Amino acid sequence: MDIVIKKPILVAGISLSFLLWIGQNVKNSLGEMGDFTMLMVTLMGFLWLILQRNKTKKIVTNPLFFTVDSVDFQKKISAVKTLINTLLTESKESNNQDLYNNDCEVFNEKIIKIDAETKRNYLEAIIISDNKVSPITLNKILETQFTTLKIKINTDILKTVENPSINLFESDLILFILHGDLKESEKRTIQNIVNNNQKLLILFDDIDYNLEEEKTLIFENLKTRLKEIIEDKYIIKISTKNQITKVKKYEDKTNYQEWEEITPGEYKLLTDILQNIIDKDQEKLILLTAYRKLINLQKNVKDKVNLIRKEKALPLIEKYQIIAATATFANPVSSLDLLATAAINTQMIVDLSSIYQQRLSLNQAQEISLALGKLMVKLGIVEISSQAITTILKTNFITYIAGGIIQGISAAYLTRICGLSLIEYYEIADFSHQESINLTKIKEKLQLIFQRNKDNNLLTNFVKKTVLQFPAV
């Protein structure tokens, strides 16, 4: 495979590493100490030039918590439409253009539907619990006895915190029934709902308790444990079970009448609060739900865009893997391998960023490359990968005797880890608020990518593929 290098940054970096190697051979007569000193001074000078450039400002994204008005909603619609147009444009370079075009039609139809939902004149609520009886019972009570409430209610069973039903996060209002002391899983669900900016009512159904003291103790404990998450007024005691009392009325000492009196369950406070929410917050809650649906739609569109960009990014990474492998293989001085690899990774970062519509300066690319290189050394990734590659090559004597082949494959592997880390970061990064590159998050991605790719089978296949790029192997 012929590799044509037209990048001045790349050429300069690789050339410098070869010049240093030549200079080292010339200076052999100066002695071992002089040779080492010259090399270290040159490397320190190269690193100093990088560090003197202005550092990229890092901005950490704030947690998702927002208020929405009609202006915000229309801005979000515009943002999603812009992303759909990006998908249409970039899909022209894909082999699956027709499929992506069909996706765009579906996405645009969903925008129309979501926009129309903001005109609803009723709330959509859901009652959830880990007990399938309670939500259904409460729903029947609200539907039959409080018909004036402008509210449409669904019911659902909370199976797991990690995989809630889609109805949960597409509801304007959530009624969460608890039957006793708060479980940690329930608390996490409540926190997730609140973080998602949804209206939530906590309902303590006391049907399993007979003593008033016990009911009060559990109810107060719920309020204490949830005080930092939800306001007290939205933690409500209810009873979905009618109380049956036997009554005897004596007419004289021997004769009496006996009957049963039924006391309805306790849900008057709940219906009062529901009516208050409908009167004051209905429009806002409906708009928030529509906004959340737009956010989810935006994510789906971005996933499609990322698929197209990844189709272009992976071959680019493979190209730079080969460049890194062959350049390092031709340079037998291991200390200078890092210099050549840094230059290669810098140019790769610039090119990958261009695919993801992020124009990086040379300074920014160098900063990312240097930071990832330091992290790989610090975490032992360089040493671990080299040892693993050496072990794999030992199974093939012919390839193992080739002097710089271990360093070449190691450089290619590290280049791949660096490139995949940047791809994963760009796929989740949000630059809608002019957020700068976040090195901390890229470093986190690097550690995850290394863990995924250190599997022996994956590494063996990588070595077998890469070794074919070397001459006479």
Short mmCIF file of C-alpha atoms in Angstrom, two decimals:
data_model
loop_
_atom_site.label_atom_id
_atom_site.label_comp_id
_atom_site.label_asym_id
_atom_site.label_seq_id
_atom_site.Cartn_x
_atom_site.Cartn_y
_atom_site.Cartn_z
CA MET A 1 0.00 0.00 0.00
CA ASP A 2 1.50 3.40 -1.03
CA ILE A 3 1.18 6.22 1.48
CA VAL A 4 1.53 9.75 0.14
CA ILE A 5 2.29 12.28 2.88
CA LYS A 6 1.21 15.85 2.05
CA LYS A 7 0.86 17.24 5.59
CA PRO A 8 3.61 19.78 6.52
CA ILE A 9 3.11 19.18 10.26
CA LEU A 10 3.55 15.47 9.77
CA VAL A 11 6.55 15.82 7.47
CA ALA A 12 8.28 18.20 9.89
CA GLY A 13 7.75 15.94 12.90
CA ILE A 14 8.94 12.75 11.20
CA SER A 15 11.85 14.54 9.52
CA LEU A 16 13.00 15.94 12.85
CA SER A 17 13.05 12.47 14.38
CA PHE A 18 15.22 11.14 11.50
CA LEU A 19 17.57 14.11 11.65
CA LEU A 20 18.09 13.51 15.34
CA TRP A 21 18.92 9.87 14.62
CA ILE A 22 21.47 10.87 11.99
CA GLY A 23 22.93 13.47 14.32
CA GLN A 24 23.26 10.86 17.01
CA ASN A 25 25.31 8.56 14.78
CA VAL A 26 27.57 11.47 13.81
CA LYS A 27 28.19 12.37 17.44
CA ASN A 28 29.13 8.87 18.58
CA SER A 29 32.73 10.00 19.03
CA LEU A 30 31.70 12.43 21.77
CA GLY A 31 30.99 9.56 24.14
CA GLU A 32 27.88 8.09 25.64
CA MET A 33 27.20 11.00 28.06
CA GLY A 34 27.47 13.63 25.34
CA ASP A 35 25.14 11.68 23.10
CA PHE A 36 22.49 11.33 25.79
CA THR A 37 22.74 15.01 26.72
CA MET A 38 22.30 16.15 23.13
CA LEU A 39 19.22 13.98 22.70
CA MET A 40 17.58 15.11 25.93
CA VAL A 41 18.20 18.81 25.23
CA THR A 42 16.64 18.47 21.78
CA LEU A 43 13.59 16.63 23.11
CA MET A 44 13.13 19.14 25.94
CA GLY A 45 13.30 21.98 23.45
CA PHE A 46 10.61 20.35 21.30
CA LEU A 47 8.33 19.87 24.30
CA TRP A 48 8.99 23.42 25.52
CA LEU A 49 7.78 24.86 22.20
CA ILE A 50 4.54 22.93 22.54
CA LEU A 51 3.95 23.93 26.16
CA GLN A 52 4.59 27.62 25.47
CA ARG A 53 1.57 27.87 23.22
CA ASN A 54 -1.68 29.10 24.71
CA LYS A 55 -3.50 26.28 26.45
CA THR A 56 -7.00 25.35 25.40
CA LYS A 57 -9.65 26.50 27.83
CA LYS A 58 -11.64 23.64 29.29
CA ILE A 59 -15.31 24.07 30.07
CA VAL A 60 -17.25 21.46 31.94
CA THR A 61 -20.83 20.93 30.83
CA ASN A 62 -23.39 21.70 33.53
CA PRO A 63 -25.96 19.03 34.47
CA LEU A 64 -29.19 19.04 32.48
CA PHE A 65 -31.65 21.22 34.41
CA PHE A 66 -33.63 23.85 32.59
CA THR A 67 -36.73 25.96 32.25
CA VAL A 68 -38.34 26.25 28.85
CA ASP A 69 -40.46 28.85 27.13
CA SER A 70 -41.80 29.02 23.59
CA VAL A 71 -38.64 30.79 22.37
CA ASP A 72 -36.42 28.01 23.74
CA PHE A 73 -38.69 25.43 22.15
CA GLN A 74 -38.49 27.02 18.71
CA LYS A 75 -34.70 27.33 19.01
CA LYS A 76 -34.48 23.64 19.76
CA ILE A 77 -36.65 22.83 16.73
CA SER A 78 -34.29 24.91 14.58
CA ALA A 79 -31.27 23.11 16.03
CA VAL A 80 -32.75 19.69 15.28
CA LYS A 81 -33.68 20.75 11.73
CA THR A 82 -30.13 22.00 11.19
CA LEU A 83 -28.77 18.63 12.33
CA ILE A 84 -31.16 16.82 9.98
CA ASN A 85 -29.86 18.97 7.10
CA THR A 86 -26.31 18.04 8.15
CA LEU A 87 -27.33 14.38 7.97
CA LEU A 88 -28.75 14.92 4.48
CA THR A 89 -25.58 16.65 3.30
CA GLU A 90 -23.08 14.21 4.78
CA SER A 91 -25.10 11.16 3.68
CA LYS A 92 -24.27 12.01 0.06
CA GLU A 93 -20.82 10.50 0.67
CA SER A 94 -22.27 7.32 2.18
CA ASN A 95 -23.13 4.05 0.48
CA ASN A 96 -26.42 4.09 2.42
CA GLN A 97 -27.64 7.46 1.20
CA ASP A 98 -31.18 6.24 0.45
CA LEU A 99 -31.60 4.85 3.97
CA TYR A 100 -30.39 8.08 5.54
CA ASN A 101 -32.71 10.12 3.32
CA ASN A 102 -35.62 8.01 4.55
CA ASP A 103 -34.47 8.60 8.14
CA CYS A 104 -34.52 12.34 7.51
CA GLU A 105 -38.13 12.17 6.32
CA VAL A 106 -39.12 10.29 9.47
CA PHE A 107 -37.27 12.78 11.68
CA ASN A 108 -39.00 15.76 10.05
CA GLU A 109 -42.40 14.09 10.54
CA LYS A 110 -41.60 13.63 14.23
CA ILE A 111 -40.81 17.33 14.59
CA ILE A 112 -44.25 18.19 13.19
CA LYS A 113 -45.90 15.74 15.58
CA ILE A 114 -44.00 17.02 18.63
CA ASP A 115 -44.83 20.62 17.75
CA ALA A 116 -48.52 19.73 17.46
CA GLU A 117 -48.48 18.08 20.90
CA THR A 118 -47.79 21.44 22.55
CA LYS A 119 -51.38 22.42 21.71
CA ARG A 120 -52.85 19.76 24.05
CA ASN A 121 -55.41 20.98 26.61
CA TYR A 122 -54.83 18.18 29.09
CA LEU A 123 -51.91 16.66 31.00
CA GLU A 124 -50.55 13.19 30.34
CA ALA A 125 -49.63 11.51 33.63
CA ILE A 126 -48.33 8.11 34.60
CA ILE A 127 -48.69 6.26 37.88
CA ILE A 128 -45.76 3.99 38.68
CA SER A 129 -45.00 1.54 41.45
CA ASP A 130 -43.28 -1.78 42.02
CA ASN A 131 -46.74 -3.14 42.86
CA LYS A 132 -49.06 -3.60 39.86
CA VAL A 133 -52.25 -3.35 41.95
CA SER A 134 -51.80 0.13 43.42
CA PRO A 135 -51.41 2.13 40.17
CA ILE A 136 -54.46 0.46 38.62
CA THR A 137 -56.53 1.02 41.76
CA LEU A 138 -55.61 4.69 42.02
CA ASN A 139 -56.21 5.22 38.33
CA LYS A 140 -59.76 3.82 38.63
CA ILE A 141 -60.46 6.09 41.61
CA LEU A 142 -59.30 9.19 39.76
CA GLU A 143 -61.16 8.28 36.57
CA THR A 144 -64.50 7.47 38.23
CA GLN A 145 -64.68 9.93 41.12
CA PHE A 146 -62.76 12.93 39.83
CA THR A 147 -63.94 13.27 36.26
CA THR A 148 -63.40 17.04 36.20
CA LEU A 149 -59.61 16.64 36.23
CA LYS A 150 -58.23 17.35 32.76
CA ILE A 151 -55.70 14.58 32.88
CA LYS A 152 -55.02 11.39 30.94
CA ILE A 153 -53.45 8.71 33.12
CA ASN A 154 -51.42 5.64 32.23
CA THR A 155 -50.07 3.04 34.64
CA ASP A 156 -46.81 1.15 34.64
CA ILE A 157 -44.75 -1.19 36.78
CA LEU A 158 -41.32 0.06 37.75
CA LYS A 159 -39.20 -2.97 36.91
CA THR A 160 -35.68 -1.55 37.06
CA VAL A 161 -34.16 1.86 37.63
CA GLU A 162 -31.73 1.44 34.75
CA ASN A 163 -34.41 0.56 32.16
CA PRO A 164 -37.58 2.54 32.84
CA SER A 165 -40.35 2.47 30.26
CA ILE A 166 -40.37 5.10 27.55
CA ASN A 167 -43.74 6.33 28.86
CA LEU A 168 -42.03 7.44 32.05
CA PHE A 169 -39.91 10.15 30.48
CA GLU A 170 -42.55 11.16 27.93
CA SER A 171 -45.12 12.01 30.61
CA ASP A 172 -45.96 15.52 31.81
CA LEU A 173 -46.52 14.34 35.37
CA ILE A 174 -45.37 11.28 37.33
CA LEU A 175 -47.13 9.85 40.38
CA PHE A 176 -44.77 7.49 42.18
CA ILE A 177 -46.48 5.24 44.75
CA LEU A 178 -44.41 3.97 47.68
CA HIS A 179 -45.64 1.38 50.16
CA GLY A 180 -43.12 1.66 52.97
CA ASP A 181 -39.57 2.68 53.75
CA LEU A 182 -37.68 4.13 50.80
CA LYS A 183 -35.41 1.72 48.92
CA GLU A 184 -32.13 2.93 47.42
CA SER A 185 -33.30 1.88 43.95
CA GLU A 186 -36.47 3.97 44.39
CA LYS A 187 -34.44 6.94 45.56
CA ARG A 188 -32.23 6.73 42.46
CA THR A 189 -35.31 6.65 40.25
CA ILE A 190 -36.73 9.71 42.00
CA GLN A 191 -33.42 11.55 41.56
CA ASN A 192 -33.31 10.65 37.86
CA ILE A 193 -36.85 11.91 37.33
CA VAL A 194 -36.13 15.21 39.09
CA ASN A 195 -32.86 15.63 37.15
CA ASN A 196 -34.87 15.13 33.98
CA ASN A 197 -36.90 18.18 34.93
CA GLN A 198 -40.19 16.33 35.32
CA LYS A 199 -43.02 17.09 37.70
CA LEU A 200 -43.15 14.38 40.33
CA LEU A 201 -45.52 13.54 43.16
CA ILE A 202 -44.49 10.99 45.77
CA LEU A 203 -47.50 9.09 47.13
CA PHE A 204 -47.22 7.06 50.31
CA ASP A 205 -49.99 4.45 50.20
CA ASP A 206 -50.52 3.37 53.82
CA ILE A 207 -52.90 0.46 53.17
CA ASP A 208 -50.44 -2.07 54.65
CA TYR A 209 -50.36 -0.39 58.06
CA ASN A 210 -53.05 -0.29 60.74
CA LEU A 211 -51.46 1.84 63.47
CA GLU A 212 -51.52 5.60 62.95
CA GLU A 213 -48.19 5.95 64.76
CA GLU A 214 -46.57 3.56 62.30
CA LYS A 215 -48.03 5.39 59.29
CA THR A 216 -46.81 8.73 60.61
CA LEU A 217 -43.32 7.41 61.37
CA ILE A 218 -42.81 6.00 57.85
CA PHE A 219 -44.28 9.09 56.20
CA GLU A 220 -42.01 11.46 58.14
CA ASN A 221 -39.01 9.28 57.39
CA LEU A 222 -39.81 9.51 53.65
CA LYS A 223 -39.88 13.29 53.83
CA THR A 224 -36.58 13.37 55.69
CA ARG A 225 -34.78 11.14 53.18
CA LEU A 226 -36.17 13.05 50.20
CA LYS A 227 -35.87 16.59 51.55
CA GLU A 228 -32.90 17.44 49.31
CA ILE A 229 -34.61 16.09 46.20
CA ILE A 230 -38.27 17.10 46.33
CA GLU A 231 -40.38 19.62 48.25
CA ASP A 232 -42.42 18.39 51.23
CA LYS A 233 -45.69 19.52 49.68
CA TYR A 234 -45.21 17.03 46.83
CA ILE A 235 -44.85 14.08 49.22
CA ILE A 236 -48.44 13.04 49.91
CA LYS A 237 -50.10 10.43 52.07
CA ILE A 238 -52.92 8.50 50.43
CA SER A 239 -54.92 5.34 51.09
CA THR A 240 -56.30 3.37 48.17
CA LYS A 241 -58.12 0.95 50.47
CA ASN A 242 -61.59 1.66 51.87
CA GLN A 243 -61.91 1.23 55.64
CA ILE A 244 -64.77 -1.10 56.64
CA THR A 245 -66.22 -0.61 60.14
CA LYS A 246 -68.87 -2.82 61.75
CA VAL A 247 -71.53 -0.80 63.58
CA LYS A 248 -74.01 -2.10 66.17
CA LYS A 249 -76.98 -0.05 67.34
CA TYR A 250 -78.81 -1.44 70.40
CA GLU A 251 -82.56 -0.84 70.61
CA ASP A 252 -82.65 -2.37 74.10
CA LYS A 253 -80.53 -4.71 76.16
CA THR A 254 -81.10 -7.67 73.86
CA ASN A 255 -82.09 -6.28 70.47
CA TYR A 256 -79.74 -4.40 68.12
CA GLN A 257 -79.12 -3.59 64.47
CA GLU A 258 -75.77 -4.31 62.81
CA TRP A 259 -74.30 -2.97 59.57
CA GLU A 260 -71.03 -2.03 57.94
CA GLU A 261 -69.92 1.50 57.24
CA ILE A 262 -67.38 2.13 54.53
CA THR A 263 -64.95 5.03 54.86
CA PRO A 264 -63.50 5.94 51.46
CA GLY A 265 -59.74 5.96 50.97
CA GLU A 266 -57.73 9.12 51.54
CA TYR A 267 -56.91 11.00 48.35
CA LYS A 268 -58.55 14.40 48.74
CA LEU A 269 -55.19 16.18 49.22
CA LEU A 270 -53.85 14.48 46.11
CA THR A 271 -56.73 15.63 43.90
CA ASP A 272 -56.46 19.18 45.26
CA ILE A 273 -52.76 19.28 44.35
CA LEU A 274 -53.47 17.78 40.92
CA GLN A 275 -56.06 20.45 40.23
CA ASN A 276 -53.63 23.15 41.34
CA ILE A 277 -50.95 21.80 39.00
CA ILE A 278 -53.42 21.72 36.11
CA ASP A 279 -54.49 25.31 36.78
CA LYS A 280 -50.99 26.77 37.18
CA ASP A 281 -48.45 24.55 35.42
CA GLN A 282 -50.22 22.68 32.62
CA GLU A 283 -48.88 24.72 29.71
CA LYS A 284 -45.34 24.72 31.09
CA LEU A 285 -45.32 20.97 31.73
CA ILE A 286 -46.64 20.15 28.26
CA LEU A 287 -43.92 22.34 26.74
CA LEU A 288 -41.25 20.65 28.86
CA THR A 289 -42.38 17.22 27.69
CA ALA A 290 -42.24 18.31 24.06
CA TYR A 291 -38.78 19.77 24.67
CA ARG A 292 -37.54 16.48 26.15
CA LYS A 293 -38.87 14.65 23.09
CA LEU A 294 -36.93 17.07 20.89
CA ILE A 295 -33.77 16.36 22.88
CA ASN A 296 -34.29 12.63 22.37
CA LEU A 297 -34.95 13.17 18.66
CA GLN A 298 -31.82 15.29 18.40
CA LYS A 299 -29.82 12.44 19.93
CA ASN A 300 -31.25 9.98 17.40
CA VAL A 301 -30.31 12.27 14.50
CA LYS A 302 -26.82 12.78 15.91
CA ASP A 303 -26.37 9.00 16.18
CA LYS A 304 -27.02 8.75 12.44
CA VAL A 305 -24.60 11.58 11.68
CA ASN A 306 -21.98 9.89 13.85
CA LEU A 307 -22.38 6.66 11.90
CA ILE A 308 -21.55 8.47 8.66
CA ARG A 309 -18.60 10.29 10.21
CA LYS A 310 -17.26 7.08 11.70
CA GLU A 311 -17.35 5.50 8.24
CA LYS A 312 -14.87 8.19 7.18
CA ALA A 313 -12.89 8.33 10.40
CA LEU A 314 -11.93 4.65 10.74
CA PRO A 315 -10.09 4.43 7.38
CA LEU A 316 -8.29 7.65 8.29
CA ILE A 317 -7.10 6.12 11.57
CA GLU A 318 -5.91 3.03 9.70
CA LYS A 319 -3.92 5.23 7.33
CA TYR A 320 -2.15 6.95 10.22
CA GLN A 321 -1.56 3.58 11.89
CA ILE A 322 0.43 2.52 8.84
CA ILE A 323 2.34 5.80 8.77
CA ALA A 324 3.20 5.43 12.46
CA ALA A 325 4.23 1.80 12.03
CA THR A 326 6.47 2.31 8.99
CA ALA A 327 8.05 5.53 10.31
CA THR A 328 8.89 3.91 13.65
CA PHE A 329 10.10 0.70 11.99
CA ALA A 330 12.58 2.72 9.92
CA ASN A 331 13.88 4.54 12.99
CA PRO A 332 15.73 2.18 15.35
CA VAL A 333 16.16 4.71 18.18
CA SER A 334 13.32 4.00 20.60
CA SER A 335 13.60 7.40 22.32
CA LEU A 336 12.80 9.11 19.05
CA ASP A 337 9.81 6.90 18.31
CA LEU A 338 7.72 9.04 20.66
CA LEU A 339 8.65 12.18 18.75
CA ALA A 340 7.59 10.77 15.40
CA THR A 341 4.42 9.25 16.88
CA ALA A 342 3.51 12.57 18.52
CA ALA A 343 3.78 14.36 15.18
CA ILE A 344 1.69 11.69 13.46
CA ASN A 345 -0.98 11.77 16.16
CA THR A 346 -1.11 15.57 16.04
CA GLN A 347 -1.90 15.56 12.33
CA MET A 348 -4.39 12.70 12.77
CA ILE A 349 -6.20 14.68 15.48
CA VAL A 350 -6.46 17.69 13.15
CA ASP A 351 -7.91 15.54 10.35
CA LEU A 352 -10.35 13.66 12.61
CA SER A 353 -11.57 16.93 14.08
CA SER A 354 -12.27 18.21 10.58
CA ILE A 355 -14.51 15.17 9.91
CA TYR A 356 -16.49 15.99 13.07
CA GLN A 357 -16.80 19.66 12.02
CA GLN A 358 -14.44 20.89 14.75
CA ARG A 359 -11.66 23.07 13.39
CA LEU A 360 -8.70 22.61 15.72
CA SER A 361 -5.59 24.75 15.68
CA LEU A 362 -2.17 23.10 15.65
CA ASN A 363 -1.75 24.20 19.25
CA GLN A 364 -4.95 22.43 20.32
CA ALA A 365 -4.05 19.25 18.44
CA GLN A 366 -0.54 19.23 19.95
CA GLU A 367 -1.98 19.73 23.43
CA ILE A 368 -4.35 16.77 23.01
CA SER A 369 -1.60 14.58 21.54
CA LEU A 370 0.83 15.44 24.34
CA ALA A 371 -1.79 14.93 27.06
CA LEU A 372 -2.84 11.53 25.70
CA GLY A 373 0.80 10.48 25.28
CA LYS A 374 1.57 11.35 28.89
CA LEU A 375 -1.52 9.51 30.09
CA MET A 376 -0.63 6.38 28.12
CA VAL A 377 2.80 6.35 29.74
CA LYS A 378 1.41 7.08 33.20
CA LEU A 379 -1.20 4.31 33.00
CA GLY A 380 1.34 1.83 31.67
CA ILE A 381 -0.50 1.49 28.37
CA VAL A 382 2.74 1.86 26.38
CA GLU A 383 4.53 -0.82 28.38
CA ILE A 384 1.55 -3.19 28.58
CA SER A 385 0.82 -3.02 24.86
CA SER A 386 4.50 -3.49 23.92
CA GLN A 387 4.79 -6.56 26.13
CA ALA A 388 1.59 -8.05 24.73
CA ILE A 389 2.69 -7.41 21.15
CA THR A 390 6.11 -8.95 21.85
CA THR A 391 4.44 -12.08 23.21
CA ILE A 392 2.26 -12.39 20.12
CA LEU A 393 5.21 -11.89 17.76
CA LYS A 394 7.24 -14.58 19.52
CA THR A 395 4.84 -17.14 18.08
CA ASN A 396 6.16 -16.19 14.63
CA PHE A 397 9.96 -16.40 14.52
CA ILE A 398 10.31 -14.78 11.11
CA THR A 399 8.52 -11.61 12.12
CA TYR A 400 10.03 -11.53 15.59
CA ILE A 401 13.64 -11.29 14.34
CA ALA A 402 12.85 -8.10 12.40
CA GLY A 403 14.51 -5.45 14.59
CA GLY A 404 12.08 -2.51 14.73
CA ILE A 405 8.88 -4.39 14.09
CA ILE A 406 7.81 -4.44 17.74
CA GLN A 407 8.21 -0.67 18.01
CA GLY A 408 6.39 -0.20 14.70
CA ILE A 409 3.34 -2.25 15.67
CA SER A 410 3.28 -0.64 19.13
CA ALA A 411 3.27 2.82 17.56
CA ALA A 412 0.42 1.80 15.24
CA TYR A 413 -1.56 0.40 18.17
CA LEU A 414 -1.11 3.55 20.28
CA THR A 415 -2.11 5.68 17.31
CA ARG A 416 -5.29 3.62 16.95
CA ILE A 417 -6.13 3.99 20.66
CA CYS A 418 -5.62 7.75 20.39
CA GLY A 419 -7.84 8.01 17.30
CA LEU A 420 -10.67 5.86 18.68
CA SER A 421 -10.64 7.90 21.90
CA LEU A 422 -11.14 11.12 19.96
CA ILE A 423 -13.99 9.58 17.93
CA GLU A 424 -15.83 8.50 21.08
CA TYR A 425 -15.36 11.93 22.61
CA TYR A 426 -16.68 13.76 19.57
CA GLU A 427 -19.71 11.46 19.40
CA ILE A 428 -20.92 12.60 22.83
CA ALA A 429 -19.52 16.15 22.96
CA ASP A 430 -21.96 19.06 22.83
CA PHE A 431 -20.53 22.14 21.12
CA SER A 432 -23.86 23.95 20.81
CA HIS A 433 -22.77 26.42 23.51
CA GLN A 434 -19.32 27.05 22.01
CA GLU A 435 -17.80 24.64 24.48
CA SER A 436 -14.08 24.08 24.03
CA ILE A 437 -12.33 20.74 23.83
CA ASN A 438 -12.48 18.99 27.20
CA LEU A 439 -9.20 17.13 27.72
CA THR A 440 -10.46 15.47 30.89
CA LYS A 441 -13.27 13.77 29.02
CA ILE A 442 -10.94 12.71 26.19
CA LYS A 443 -8.63 11.11 28.77
CA GLU A 444 -11.60 9.24 30.25
CA LYS A 445 -12.46 7.94 26.79
CA LEU A 446 -8.86 6.81 26.24
CA GLN A 447 -8.96 4.63 29.35
CA LEU A 448 -12.26 3.07 28.26
CA ILE A 449 -11.00 2.44 24.72
CA PHE A 450 -7.84 0.76 26.00
CA GLN A 451 -9.85 -1.54 28.28
CA ARG A 452 -12.03 -2.57 25.35
CA ASN A 453 -9.14 -3.15 22.94
CA LYS A 454 -6.67 -5.01 25.15
CA ASP A 455 -8.48 -8.32 24.59
CA ASN A 456 -5.87 -10.81 23.39
CA ASN A 457 -7.88 -11.94 20.35
CA LEU A 458 -8.43 -8.37 19.18
CA LEU A 459 -4.78 -7.52 19.68
CA THR A 460 -3.62 -10.68 17.87
CA ASN A 461 -5.77 -9.82 14.84
CA PHE A 462 -4.42 -6.27 14.91
CA VAL A 463 -0.81 -7.50 14.96
CA LYS A 464 -1.42 -9.95 12.10
CA LYS A 465 -2.98 -7.21 10.00
CA THR A 466 -0.35 -4.58 10.79
CA VAL A 467 2.68 -6.83 10.29
CA LEU A 468 1.75 -7.20 6.63
CA GLN A 469 2.53 -3.51 6.09
CA PHE A 470 6.24 -4.01 6.69
CA PRO A 471 8.61 -4.80 3.85
CA ALA A 472 9.88 -8.36 3.44
CA VAL A 473 7.68 -9.77 6.27
#
